[in-house]
Amino acid sequence: MSDFGLDLREAEEFIESEGTVGDVVLGVLDGTTEPEHWVRNVEYGNVLVLAVEGDLNERASGFAREVKDMGGELTHFRGFLIVSPPNVGIDTERLD
């Protein structure tokens, strides 16, 4: 067999340095979770997919400005609020 020089340690370091770490976190935006919880998840690099129960503006008011100020994005789509961390865009081009 040929040796093709795959070094998984270097690959993992590259992935982490490029900012591609993080999870997709599913949740319910119903007012029972503290806004700081959602902000902390975005700071860690997680993408949030939150089912909105109630008034979106009221439910997201505790964290939306802070997420936007740190460079994150928020998009409402079919009853869900999608929240991404900085440097992770939400592509809505196909929704037009």
GROMACS .gro file of C-alpha atoms in nm:
model
   96
    1MET     CA    1   0.000   0.000   0.000
    2SER     CA    2   0.116   0.349  -0.068
    3ASP     CA    3   0.160   0.598   0.213
    4PHE     CA    4  -0.027   0.915   0.128
    5GLY     CA    5   0.071   1.112   0.441
    6LEU     CA    6  -0.261   1.164   0.617
    7ASP     CA    7  -0.210   1.330   0.955
    8LEU     CA    8  -0.539   1.357   1.139
    9ARG     CA    9  -0.393   1.579   1.410
   10GLU     CA   10  -0.302   1.841   1.153
   11ALA     CA   11  -0.643   1.809   0.988
   12GLU     CA   12  -0.819   1.863   1.321
   13GLU     CA   13  -0.606   2.168   1.400
   14PHE     CA   14  -0.680   2.309   1.054
   15ILE     CA   15  -1.054   2.259   1.097
   16GLU     CA   16  -1.053   2.426   1.438
   17SER     CA   17  -0.841   2.717   1.318
   18GLU     CA   18  -1.077   2.776   1.026
   19GLY     CA   19  -1.372   2.816   1.261
   20THR     CA   20  -1.569   2.519   1.135
   21VAL     CA   21  -1.637   2.378   1.479
   22GLY     CA   22  -1.977   2.401   1.642
   23ASP     CA   23  -2.303   2.219   1.658
   24VAL     CA   24  -2.655   2.267   1.534
   25VAL     CA   25  -2.866   2.315   1.845
   26LEU     CA   26  -3.241   2.253   1.827
   27GLY     CA   27  -3.465   2.426   2.079
   28VAL     CA   28  -3.795   2.593   2.150
   29LEU     CA   29  -3.813   2.969   2.182
   30ASP     CA   30  -4.102   3.000   2.426
   31GLY     CA   31  -3.967   3.234   2.690
   32THR     CA   32  -3.864   2.965   2.939
   33THR     CA   33  -3.493   2.967   2.847
   34GLU     CA   34  -3.277   3.256   2.962
   35PRO     CA   35  -3.154   3.474   2.672
   36GLU     CA   36  -2.795   3.432   2.797
   37HIS     CA   37  -2.819   3.061   2.716
   38TRP     CA   38  -2.883   3.136   2.348
   39VAL     CA   39  -2.610   3.403   2.338
   40ARG     CA   40  -2.357   3.166   2.496
   41ASN     CA   41  -2.438   2.898   2.237
   42VAL     CA   42  -2.377   3.143   1.953
   43GLU     CA   43  -2.052   3.259   2.116
   44TYR     CA   44  -1.939   2.893   2.119
   45GLY     CA   45  -2.000   2.879   1.743
   46ASN     CA   46  -2.327   2.688   1.746
   47VAL     CA   47  -2.611   2.740   1.499
   48LEU     CA   48  -2.952   2.755   1.667
   49VAL     CA   49  -3.273   2.626   1.510
   50LEU     CA   50  -3.548   2.743   1.742
   51ALA     CA   51  -3.919   2.664   1.705
   52VAL     CA   52  -4.096   2.990   1.786
   53GLU     CA   53  -4.391   2.968   2.022
   54GLY     CA   54  -4.558   3.306   2.063
   55ASP     CA   55  -4.456   3.645   1.932
   56LEU     CA   56  -4.116   3.625   1.762
   57ASN     CA   57  -4.015   3.983   1.844
   58GLU     CA   58  -4.102   3.938   2.209
   59ARG     CA   59  -3.931   3.600   2.239
   60ALA     CA   60  -3.607   3.705   2.065
   61SER     CA   61  -3.579   4.053   2.216
   62GLY     CA   62  -3.356   3.934   2.499
   63PHE     CA   63  -3.075   3.814   2.272
   64ALA     CA   64  -3.124   3.927   1.910
   65ARG     CA   65  -2.940   4.261   1.941
   66GLU     CA   66  -2.645   4.100   2.119
   67VAL     CA   67  -2.616   3.829   1.851
   68LYS     CA   68  -2.632   4.091   1.574
   69ASP     CA   69  -2.374   4.310   1.750
   70MET     CA   70  -2.128   4.019   1.769
   71GLY     CA   71  -2.169   3.960   1.394
   72GLY     CA   72  -2.422   3.676   1.401
   73GLU     CA   73  -2.730   3.644   1.182
   74LEU     CA   74  -3.096   3.576   1.257
   75THR     CA   75  -3.353   3.458   1.002
   76HIS     CA   76  -3.718   3.364   1.054
   77PHE     CA   77  -3.820   3.070   0.835
   78ARG     CA   78  -4.148   2.877   0.853
   79GLY     CA   79  -4.201   2.914   1.226
   80PHE     CA   80  -3.834   2.870   1.314
   81LEU     CA   81  -3.572   3.124   1.410
   82ILE     CA   82  -3.233   3.032   1.265
   83VAL     CA   83  -2.944   3.196   1.451
   84SER     CA   84  -2.588   3.168   1.326
   85PRO     CA   85  -2.259   3.276   1.484
   86PRO     CA   86  -2.021   3.525   1.325
   87ASN     CA   87  -1.869   3.407   0.996
   88VAL     CA   88  -2.150   3.156   0.935
   89GLY     CA   89  -2.393   3.300   0.685
   90ILE     CA   90  -2.754   3.199   0.638
   91ASP     CA   91  -2.816   3.155   0.266
   92THR     CA   92  -3.174   3.256   0.184
   93GLU     CA   93  -3.117   3.294  -0.191
   94ARG     CA   94  -3.336   2.995  -0.285
   95LEU     CA   95  -3.632   3.129  -0.088
   96ASP     CA   96  -3.713   3.406  -0.335
   0.00000   0.00000   0.00000
